[in-house]
């Protein structure tokens, strides 16, 4: 029987055991799955190179564990509920048996298009059931999926396609989101025009049915691709350490990097954390509002829940369409038991006013979750009182694209919660705090940079095509530690509170954005000489994007120029990276070695100019005054 921790004492015992004997502990969890061949060794690792392997020599296919394994007992159980954007349209319910058939059929279609084990398939699709089918079908035949969030621009999509050398792109005609109908296929066409020479085939799912242009010899309709294909497909045998997927995420430098996860460890860890953190019970309806374009969707809409044999819901739309009561309406109609969302959504709904939630009865709700960014006290209490009616534990789950699954979080109804605290590490997770020199900060009531000492099964293995980058980004800052990029505090009870990023990554509405990426994009605007981007506190988004821009000429029309900057960023990255504030400056504060002093820019953006520290060592201290004065007018 799969382990589900039920009491705090049990958690403490399990945790102690998981640290004393990680291999024994994870081998026990892994034994619950269908392996085609057992592993020979549980773990082999060093953080130096890094080289991390779990369940060495084991053979499996994750989709057999998501689907085939459940057919006998749960064939008729709903695996996937799809709630469409348009509330007047009927929700789709897909049983495990049906999902199995659809995945197999599409897997056969991919094979017929020549897709083989190890090939990279880029998926750029809106939140439709076919998106889930697409990921699983790739995994079924050992192709590596690389999902790109369907809000990214053609330029970003092209970058990701090229980096992964994808041979096939899966897409849809349009993305119905709120009142918008976004032409997704057109974005793919544009991206492929930017030199993605490896792509031979584009499979297009007809979602809204509005007209699109198809390119002869390259594009094929999804419904044509599956025509006549069998609804069973032998799962390709994969090694535990074969790549399952690539997912691009932003770092503090350069372009987004492709985080790699593998079949074996990712499977064991997402299943374990899903069942335990959310305390999933037989028959529950579970809803995670994320998009499958992000890691949360991969691990906790799709893989984790399906591995656990759960009923998982996918939502096509947005929280405020047709009105700010949509989430509560969906929870009521589908009798959702476990609800997992992001602080930014909570804040937006809170700001919309309590009239949308006041008279709702949502007795089905049992567990609430949050992810993606630090939750503020006000939002935590609102979530607790208005949504959970003070009877649902809130699991504040801290994790990252690189970690594959939740690392620090309360276990629902087991770990006593505290507002804004991710609380305690899950079994097998060994966090520590270090100071700038890499020295571990022991004891409680302390603050430092959050690192992890020991691998867990779903830790990233590499960054695609550039292992050195993986090493320098995560394993080089501190010897023998995985560095998360987050700062955290450990309180008197040993509870962790995540403070936020300590690197040049900002978290906008729960989306990770590298300041360097945004600067690169801004610099492509005609007339821009240089720019610097920092985060600033934003009521709804958590952090907003503040851009300081130097222009090469006197501006005739500042408003038009700002719009150009916004348009350029939208074109280069996508609407999620649009600067909220743009300040035109004559210079940027720099050290004598030419480094931008972001600390000063951050303070000014935060509206705190009282104590900017010592600026006398700057190359150009005079710009600081100008920036301070200018900021009040942005
Ligand atoms: C932040 C999302 C505070 C953090 C799963 C991390 C959080 C980054 C929390 C990863 C949380 C995620 N409390 N901060 N509960 N969860 N973060 O890769 O800064 O999109 O490093 O993964 O989000 O973002 P990513």
XYZ file of C-alpha atoms and ligand atoms in Angstrom:
659
model
C 0.000 0.000 0.000
C 1.232 3.461 -0.848
C 2.326 5.444 2.149
C 0.031 8.254 3.238
C 1.193 10.006 6.367
C -1.651 10.601 8.806
C -0.257 12.181 11.946
C 2.472 14.579 12.933
C 4.205 11.820 14.869
C 4.138 9.607 11.848
C 5.551 12.443 9.736
C 8.415 12.844 12.178
C 9.153 9.121 12.166
C 8.972 8.869 8.389
C 11.106 11.964 7.977
C 13.789 10.668 10.325
C 13.854 7.376 8.504
C 13.971 9.050 5.067
C 17.061 10.972 6.059
C 18.778 8.089 7.838
C 18.169 5.706 4.957
C 17.124 7.615 1.826
C 17.748 4.673 -0.457
C 15.662 2.290 1.607
C 12.920 4.849 1.935
C 12.650 5.682 -1.770
C 12.999 2.060 -2.817
C 9.918 1.317 -0.745
C 7.965 4.111 -2.433
C 9.139 3.018 -5.874
C 8.038 -0.551 -5.264
C 4.392 0.546 -5.684
C 4.828 1.000 -9.415
C 4.905 -1.247 -12.445
C 8.497 -1.728 -13.517
C 9.347 -3.645 -16.622
C 12.643 -4.487 -15.000
C 13.664 -3.749 -11.415
C 16.455 -1.300 -10.655
C 19.885 -2.532 -9.663
C 20.915 0.386 -7.531
C 18.704 3.026 -5.916
C 20.948 6.064 -6.069
C 24.254 7.228 -7.363
C 25.148 10.864 -7.047
C 27.501 13.720 -6.634
C 26.642 17.418 -6.685
C 30.074 18.265 -7.994
C 29.596 17.443 -11.689
C 26.582 17.056 -10.941
C 25.629 13.470 -11.716
C 22.440 12.242 -10.167
C 20.816 8.935 -10.999
C 17.898 7.240 -9.304
C 16.733 3.644 -9.732
C 19.656 2.731 -11.940
C 19.016 0.017 -14.446
C 15.257 0.120 -13.808
C 13.038 -0.063 -16.906
C 9.554 1.381 -17.066
C 7.237 3.723 -18.860
C 5.579 6.415 -16.780
C 2.362 6.232 -18.817
C 1.846 2.575 -17.914
C 1.809 3.765 -14.344
C -0.517 6.687 -15.123
C -2.918 4.664 -17.231
C -2.557 0.905 -17.782
C -1.985 0.180 -14.109
C -5.366 1.720 -13.235
C -7.491 0.182 -15.974
C -8.656 -2.872 -14.109
C -9.795 -1.069 -11.003
C -10.576 2.403 -12.353
C -11.282 1.986 -16.027
C -14.675 3.658 -15.604
C -13.525 6.280 -13.128
C -13.176 9.820 -14.468
C -9.502 10.617 -14.889
C -9.851 14.071 -16.385
C -12.588 16.666 -16.057
C -12.286 19.475 -18.539
C -14.005 22.743 -17.709
C -14.170 24.881 -20.853
C -13.596 28.614 -21.009
C -17.216 29.234 -21.965
C -19.354 28.347 -18.933
C -22.388 27.614 -21.096
C -20.490 24.780 -22.753
C -20.621 21.362 -21.140
C -17.632 20.065 -19.217
C -15.945 17.002 -20.701
C -15.324 13.970 -18.533
C -12.795 11.416 -19.683
C -12.454 8.079 -17.925
C -9.175 6.273 -17.408
C -10.166 3.838 -20.135
C -10.977 6.619 -22.575
C -7.828 8.526 -21.733
C -5.794 5.387 -22.276
C -7.389 4.913 -25.702
C -6.865 8.542 -26.711
C -3.252 8.555 -25.589
C -2.520 5.315 -27.425
C -4.232 6.502 -30.561
C -2.307 9.745 -30.631
C 0.910 7.903 -29.791
C 0.309 5.809 -32.892
C -0.301 8.976 -34.873
C 3.026 10.393 -33.703
C 4.759 7.170 -34.685
C 3.157 7.357 -38.107
C 4.678 10.820 -38.459
C 8.060 9.281 -37.831
C 8.496 10.319 -34.192
C 10.901 8.011 -32.403
C 12.236 7.451 -28.918
C 14.450 10.350 -27.884
C 12.999 12.825 -30.415
C 11.938 16.184 -29.033
C 8.344 17.242 -29.553
C 7.441 20.838 -28.839
C 3.908 21.364 -27.544
C 2.350 24.807 -27.865
C -1.293 24.294 -27.018
C -4.025 25.855 -24.904
C -5.567 24.055 -21.939
C -7.603 21.426 -23.754
C -7.800 17.698 -22.982
C -5.763 17.127 -26.141
C -2.875 18.932 -24.466
C -2.833 16.280 -21.749
C -3.150 13.568 -24.353
C -0.216 15.092 -26.229
C 2.176 14.937 -23.277
C 1.243 11.389 -22.373
C 1.414 10.218 -25.982
C 4.968 11.518 -26.258
C 5.945 9.775 -23.047
C 4.258 6.600 -24.262
C 6.642 6.294 -27.201
C 9.684 7.722 -25.431
C 9.646 11.058 -27.196
C 10.733 13.965 -25.004
C 8.061 16.626 -24.639
C 8.926 20.263 -24.355
C 5.810 22.233 -23.510
C 5.923 25.949 -24.167
C 3.252 28.003 -22.388
C 0.845 29.183 -25.091
C 1.211 32.803 -23.979
C 4.833 33.042 -25.099
C 5.636 34.978 -28.238
C 6.784 33.530 -31.574
C 10.342 34.621 -30.820
C 10.389 32.800 -27.480
C 8.775 29.736 -29.001
C 11.359 29.690 -31.790
C 14.204 29.954 -29.273
C 12.877 26.947 -27.395
C 12.259 24.899 -30.522
C 15.797 25.575 -31.705
C 17.419 24.873 -28.367
C 15.713 21.483 -28.151
C 16.086 20.689 -31.886
C 12.431 19.683 -31.927
C 11.268 17.840 -35.018
C 7.537 18.104 -34.448
C 5.320 20.861 -33.073
C 1.876 20.137 -31.657
C -0.520 23.051 -31.565
C -4.141 24.163 -31.824
C -5.967 26.577 -34.058
C -6.979 29.045 -31.339
C -6.804 29.530 -27.597
C -10.105 30.571 -26.033
C -9.205 32.546 -22.937
C -11.763 34.766 -21.331
C -13.236 37.006 -24.003
C -10.212 36.498 -26.249
C -9.646 34.062 -29.071
C -5.889 33.903 -29.472
C -4.524 32.646 -32.823
C -2.080 30.051 -31.544
C -1.380 28.434 -34.900
C -0.376 31.789 -36.369
C 2.227 32.151 -33.625
C 3.639 28.746 -34.551
C 3.787 29.746 -38.231
C 5.647 32.889 -37.284
C 8.049 30.996 -35.017
C 8.818 28.453 -37.717
C 9.636 31.331 -40.018
C 12.464 32.230 -37.654
C 14.766 29.439 -38.687
C 13.483 26.353 -36.898
C 14.887 24.075 -39.571
C 14.568 20.872 -37.596
C 10.768 20.982 -37.598
C 9.270 18.759 -40.261
C 5.712 18.339 -39.032
C 3.077 20.416 -37.277
C -0.012 18.676 -35.933
C -2.905 21.060 -35.382
C -5.773 20.356 -33.038
C -9.038 21.959 -34.060
C -10.160 23.672 -30.884
C -12.421 26.611 -31.669
C -12.788 25.722 -35.341
C -12.070 29.231 -36.584
C -10.160 29.302 -39.855
C -6.382 28.869 -39.996
C -3.908 28.512 -42.829
C -2.395 25.059 -43.199
C 0.916 24.602 -44.919
C 0.915 21.801 -47.427
C 3.427 19.070 -46.649
C 4.136 20.339 -43.143
C 0.831 20.802 -41.319
C -1.640 18.079 -40.582
C -4.895 18.174 -38.622
C -4.966 16.232 -35.382
C -8.212 14.507 -36.431
C -6.604 13.402 -39.686
C -3.451 12.254 -37.938
C -5.394 9.891 -35.647
C -7.772 8.638 -38.329
C -7.699 4.846 -38.466
C -5.010 4.619 -35.779
C -5.293 1.850 -33.215
C -6.383 2.652 -29.690
C -3.719 0.555 -28.115
C -0.035 1.184 -28.274
C 2.708 -0.725 -26.565
C 4.570 1.542 -24.196
C 8.192 2.003 -25.154
C 10.586 0.622 -22.571
C 12.467 3.467 -20.952
C 15.381 3.515 -18.604
C 14.694 5.257 -15.265
C 17.136 7.918 -16.331
C 15.847 8.448 -19.870
C 14.529 11.959 -20.392
C 10.814 12.405 -19.917
C 10.605 16.096 -20.632
C 12.322 19.427 -21.014
C 10.739 22.522 -19.538
C 12.270 25.937 -20.106
C 12.545 28.295 -17.194
C 14.146 31.645 -16.523
C 17.343 32.088 -14.614
C 19.330 35.093 -13.548
C 21.426 35.199 -16.697
C 20.938 34.682 -20.400
C 18.141 32.882 -22.162
C 15.767 30.451 -20.446
C 17.264 27.029 -19.889
C 15.728 23.645 -20.531
C 15.337 21.831 -17.233
C 15.420 18.064 -17.758
C 13.406 15.490 -15.821
C 13.529 11.727 -16.250
C 11.035 8.866 -16.149
C 11.824 7.032 -12.930
C 12.575 9.551 -10.210
C 10.013 12.078 -11.393
C 7.319 9.411 -11.307
C 8.108 8.255 -7.795
C 8.352 11.750 -6.379
C 5.313 13.415 -7.969
C 3.077 10.531 -6.955
C 4.334 10.479 -3.378
C 4.039 14.220 -2.856
C 0.625 14.476 -4.517
C -0.913 11.806 -2.292
C 0.657 13.096 0.875
C 0.618 16.882 0.644
C -3.011 17.040 -0.517
C -4.132 13.900 1.324
C -5.938 12.706 -1.750
C -8.768 10.299 -0.892
C -10.478 7.828 -3.171
C -13.312 9.586 -5.016
C -12.019 13.122 -4.480
C -12.209 15.721 -7.214
C -8.929 17.592 -7.367
C -8.437 20.898 -9.127
C -5.167 22.655 -9.766
C -5.744 25.925 -11.640
C -2.245 26.152 -13.129
C -1.481 25.866 -16.828
C 0.231 22.741 -18.116
C 2.728 25.120 -19.711
C 4.367 25.423 -16.283
C 5.854 22.805 -13.982
C 2.878 22.942 -11.627
C 0.669 21.742 -14.440
C 3.070 18.972 -15.434
C 3.480 17.597 -11.938
C 0.170 18.364 -10.267
C -2.454 18.517 -12.990
C -1.169 15.631 -14.978
C 1.481 13.220 -13.763
C 1.085 13.241 -9.964
C -2.703 12.919 -9.943
C -2.855 10.305 -12.716
C -0.135 8.242 -11.062
C -2.246 8.279 -7.915
C -5.382 7.270 -9.853
C -7.085 10.548 -9.032
C -9.751 12.591 -10.794
C -8.021 15.744 -11.927
C -9.586 18.824 -13.439
C -8.249 21.070 -16.181
C -9.633 24.561 -16.650
C -9.372 26.266 -19.993
C -10.288 29.774 -18.888
C -9.287 32.545 -16.516
C -10.432 33.283 -12.941
C -12.344 36.423 -13.858
C -14.345 35.230 -16.849
C -17.241 35.687 -17.214
C -16.928 37.180 -13.726
C -14.885 36.964 -10.536
C -17.136 34.191 -9.222
C -15.957 31.666 -11.811
C -13.679 29.618 -9.542
C -16.373 29.309 -6.892
C -18.933 28.351 -9.499
C -16.671 25.610 -10.821
C -15.936 24.329 -7.310
C -19.652 24.150 -6.571
C -20.644 22.488 -9.811
C -17.908 19.866 -9.801
C -17.903 19.405 -6.026
C -14.181 20.020 -5.846
C -12.540 18.618 -2.713
C -8.975 19.810 -3.168
C -8.225 23.190 -4.685
C -4.712 24.322 -5.595
C -4.065 27.818 -6.929
C -1.622 30.735 -6.886
C -1.443 33.746 -4.545
C -1.823 36.099 -7.504
C -5.229 34.596 -8.335
C -6.277 34.808 -4.688
C -5.269 38.462 -4.546
C -7.070 39.291 -7.781
C -10.275 37.648 -6.568
C -9.955 39.276 -3.183
C -9.602 42.658 -4.892
C -12.715 41.997 -6.974
C -14.779 42.202 -3.796
C -16.382 39.721 -1.424
C -19.731 39.854 -3.187
C -18.514 37.105 -5.522
C -17.889 34.672 -2.721
C -20.020 35.758 0.213
C -23.075 33.657 -0.441
C -21.307 30.672 -1.913
C -21.580 27.338 -0.249
C -18.652 25.111 -1.080
C -19.037 22.283 1.414
C -17.087 19.865 -0.777
C -13.817 21.746 -0.181
C -11.468 19.979 2.189
C -7.926 21.081 1.334
C -6.588 24.342 -0.133
C -3.179 24.791 -1.668
C -1.026 27.628 -2.919
C 2.106 27.730 -5.039
C 4.389 29.878 -7.128
C 5.289 32.841 -4.956
C 5.197 33.930 -1.343
C 1.643 34.443 -0.159
C 1.052 37.604 1.871
C -0.774 37.491 5.201
C -3.867 39.273 3.968
C -4.349 36.868 1.071
C -3.655 33.872 3.314
C -6.367 34.933 5.760
C -8.847 35.712 3.024
C -8.226 32.290 1.474
C -8.612 30.662 4.861
C -11.742 32.538 5.898
C -13.671 33.194 2.715
C -12.785 30.132 0.673
C -11.975 27.523 3.282
C -14.404 28.850 5.924
C -11.621 28.201 8.415
C -12.104 24.459 8.158
C -9.687 23.621 5.317
C -5.958 23.431 5.909
C -3.884 25.569 3.540
C -0.844 23.845 2.132
C 1.654 26.514 1.101
C 3.805 24.421 -1.202
C 7.305 25.608 -2.005
C 9.125 24.116 -4.960
C 10.571 24.921 -8.402
C 10.708 23.760 -12.006
C 14.085 22.274 -11.128
C 12.802 20.323 -8.158
C 10.084 18.566 -10.172
C 7.843 18.290 -7.132
C 6.963 19.963 -3.843
C 9.871 20.069 -1.364
C 8.708 22.135 1.585
C 5.039 22.176 2.524
C 2.570 21.313 5.208
C 0.889 17.946 4.833
C -2.841 18.668 4.897
C -4.426 17.974 8.297
C -1.092 16.692 9.578
C 1.265 19.662 9.823
C -0.114 22.572 11.870
C -0.059 25.549 9.506
C 1.074 29.100 10.095
C 0.161 31.937 7.712
C 2.787 32.410 4.993
C 4.960 29.522 6.097
C 5.755 26.586 3.836
C 6.516 24.908 7.172
C 8.523 21.672 7.073
C 10.466 19.655 4.509
C 8.746 16.621 3.047
C 10.297 13.194 3.625
C 13.602 12.816 1.841
C 14.186 16.566 1.579
C 17.148 17.980 3.498
C 17.091 21.784 3.373
C 19.619 24.084 4.967
C 20.297 27.811 5.135
C 23.701 29.205 4.294
C 25.330 32.606 4.502
C 27.100 34.363 1.622
C 30.289 32.421 2.253
C 28.434 29.126 2.040
C 28.617 28.407 5.725
C 25.584 26.601 7.076
C 23.479 28.631 9.469
C 22.362 26.263 12.170
C 19.801 26.708 14.900
C 16.426 28.361 14.638
C 15.136 31.877 14.252
C 17.618 32.511 11.456
C 17.638 33.656 7.854
C 19.779 32.712 4.879
C 19.968 31.340 1.398
C 18.007 28.158 0.910
C 19.949 25.122 -0.263
C 19.337 21.375 -0.298
C 21.964 18.937 0.885
C 20.894 15.656 -0.596
C 19.167 14.619 -3.812
C 15.496 13.675 -3.957
C 14.204 11.561 -6.846
C 12.888 14.399 -9.041
C 15.798 16.824 -8.811
C 16.752 18.157 -12.269
C 19.398 16.068 -14.019
C 20.769 18.645 -16.410
C 19.864 21.636 -18.514
C 19.283 20.491 -22.043
C 22.320 20.645 -24.272
C 24.407 22.490 -21.705
C 25.348 20.536 -18.623
C 27.914 23.091 -17.565
C 25.166 25.648 -17.257
C 23.320 23.345 -14.882
C 26.431 23.017 -12.776
C 27.211 26.707 -12.598
C 23.613 27.709 -11.986
C 22.703 25.333 -9.226
C 25.722 23.461 -7.911
C 28.651 25.850 -8.080
C 27.536 28.609 -5.706
C 28.040 26.430 -2.634
C 30.062 23.273 -2.398
C 28.047 20.072 -2.280
C 24.733 21.894 -2.153
C 21.893 22.471 -4.562
C 21.261 26.224 -4.487
C 17.620 27.219 -4.961
C 18.037 30.941 -5.631
C 15.580 31.663 -2.799
C 16.100 33.285 0.552
C 14.272 31.831 3.532
C 13.814 32.183 7.238
C 13.583 29.349 9.743
C 11.568 30.378 12.765
C 11.733 29.266 16.373
C 9.658 26.170 15.549
C 11.949 25.169 12.710
C 9.323 26.234 10.168
C 10.494 27.613 6.831
C 9.166 30.821 5.376
C 10.251 31.565 1.832
C 11.137 35.211 1.428
C 11.748 35.308 -2.305
C 14.490 35.198 -4.890
C 17.932 36.420 -3.979
C 19.097 36.407 -7.604
C 18.029 38.470 -10.606
C 14.851 36.518 -11.151
C 11.537 38.212 -10.515
C 8.275 36.511 -9.835
C 5.400 38.181 -11.637
C 1.998 36.642 -10.956
C 3.802 33.452 -10.023
C 5.696 33.417 -13.334
C 9.464 33.388 -13.247
C 11.056 36.060 -15.343
C 14.751 36.799 -15.627
C 15.598 40.489 -15.548
C 18.320 39.872 -18.155
C 15.760 38.471 -20.595
C 13.523 41.504 -20.233
C 16.490 43.844 -20.629
C 17.543 42.058 -23.816
C 14.029 42.462 -25.141
C 13.782 46.153 -24.195
C 17.141 46.828 -25.827
C 15.690 45.709 -29.147
C 13.364 48.725 -29.153
C 14.667 51.333 -31.614
C 16.214 54.233 -29.735
C 17.109 52.307 -26.592
C 20.736 52.534 -25.515
C 20.629 50.514 -22.343
C 18.159 49.301 -19.760
C 17.966 47.785 -16.318
C 15.028 45.860 -14.946
C 14.109 45.190 -11.333
C 11.048 43.923 -9.474
C 8.866 46.082 -7.236
C 6.016 45.131 -4.910
C 2.709 44.893 -6.761
C -0.664 44.436 -5.037
C -2.008 41.774 -7.355
C 0.983 40.343 -9.198
C 3.217 40.040 -6.145
C 6.004 41.666 -8.091
C 5.752 44.010 -11.013
C 8.397 44.832 -13.604
C 10.133 48.202 -13.323
C 12.348 49.186 -16.241
C 14.903 51.987 -16.319
C 15.674 52.922 -19.897
C 18.310 55.143 -21.480
C 17.354 56.526 -24.888
C 19.721 57.876 -27.501
C 17.813 61.030 -28.391
C 15.486 63.537 -26.867
C 12.035 62.005 -26.846
C 9.247 63.879 -28.565
C 6.526 61.636 -27.295
C 7.348 59.677 -24.140
C 3.998 57.884 -24.028
C 4.404 56.554 -27.561
C 7.933 55.457 -26.753
C 6.808 53.579 -23.652
C 4.207 51.814 -25.741
C 6.924 50.812 -28.197
C 8.959 49.312 -25.379
C 5.929 47.351 -24.171
C 5.186 46.145 -27.707
C 8.758 45.025 -28.220
C 8.801 43.027 -24.994
C 5.476 41.445 -25.918
C 6.894 40.479 -29.276
C 10.162 39.154 -27.884
C 8.852 37.303 -24.831
C 5.081 37.604 -24.419
C 2.553 39.705 -22.515
C 3.605 38.224 -19.146
C 6.914 40.108 -19.309
C 5.497 43.558 -20.100
C 7.025 46.230 -17.872
C 4.494 47.825 -15.517
C 6.583 50.956 -15.142
C 9.121 52.490 -17.461
C 11.346 55.314 -16.292
C 13.445 57.119 -18.847
C 16.816 58.045 -17.395
C 20.000 59.637 -18.656
C 22.248 57.064 -16.977
C 22.263 54.014 -14.727
C 24.166 53.947 -11.434
C 27.308 51.953 -12.046
C 30.309 50.853 -10.088
C 33.726 51.820 -11.339
C 34.011 48.417 -12.939
C 30.857 49.124 -14.927
C 28.422 46.934 -12.997
C 24.899 48.270 -12.592
C 24.041 48.847 -8.942
C 20.706 47.085 -8.886
C 20.365 47.496 -5.162
C 19.809 51.219 -5.691
C 17.419 50.677 -8.577
C 15.419 48.197 -6.522
C 15.097 50.609 -3.617
C 13.958 53.435 -5.853
C 11.451 51.151 -7.594
C 10.114 50.126 -4.195
C 9.602 53.784 -3.407
C 12.115 53.672 -0.594
C 14.736 56.327 -1.220
C 15.480 57.177 2.389
C 18.561 55.043 2.712
C 20.310 54.146 -0.497
C 23.569 53.317 1.234
C 26.932 54.609 0.180
C 26.790 55.954 -3.352
C 30.090 57.822 -3.273
C 31.968 54.919 -4.854
C 29.759 55.035 -7.938
C 31.141 56.056 -11.273
C 28.238 58.459 -11.714
C 26.662 59.290 -8.337
C 24.844 62.245 -9.863
C 22.346 60.038 -11.722
C 20.975 58.748 -8.434
C 19.354 62.072 -7.628
C 17.890 62.297 -11.116
C 16.514 58.774 -10.830
C 14.984 59.517 -7.433
C 13.241 62.620 -8.704
C 12.124 60.943 -11.925
C 10.707 57.927 -10.108
C 8.042 59.986 -8.415
C 6.654 60.878 -11.834
C 6.496 57.356 -13.298
C 8.797 30.767 -5.936
C 6.860 26.910 -9.403
C 7.145 31.234 -1.888
C 10.234 30.642 -5.482
C 6.452 25.628 -8.664
C 10.797 29.595 -6.415
C 7.449 30.200 -3.907
C 10.081 29.895 -7.695
C 6.543 29.182 -3.543
C 9.963 28.709 -8.601
C 5.927 29.269 -2.258
C 7.316 28.775 -5.530
N 6.266 30.302 -1.475
N 7.737 31.215 -3.070
N 5.041 28.384 -1.841
N 6.492 28.322 -4.577
N 7.888 29.920 -5.148
O 10.081 27.278 -11.257
O 10.877 31.874 -5.643
O 7.906 28.469 -11.749
O 12.181 29.667 -6.553
O 8.100 26.735 -9.974
O 8.787 30.352 -7.296
O 9.148 28.993 -9.699
P 8.832 27.876 -10.764
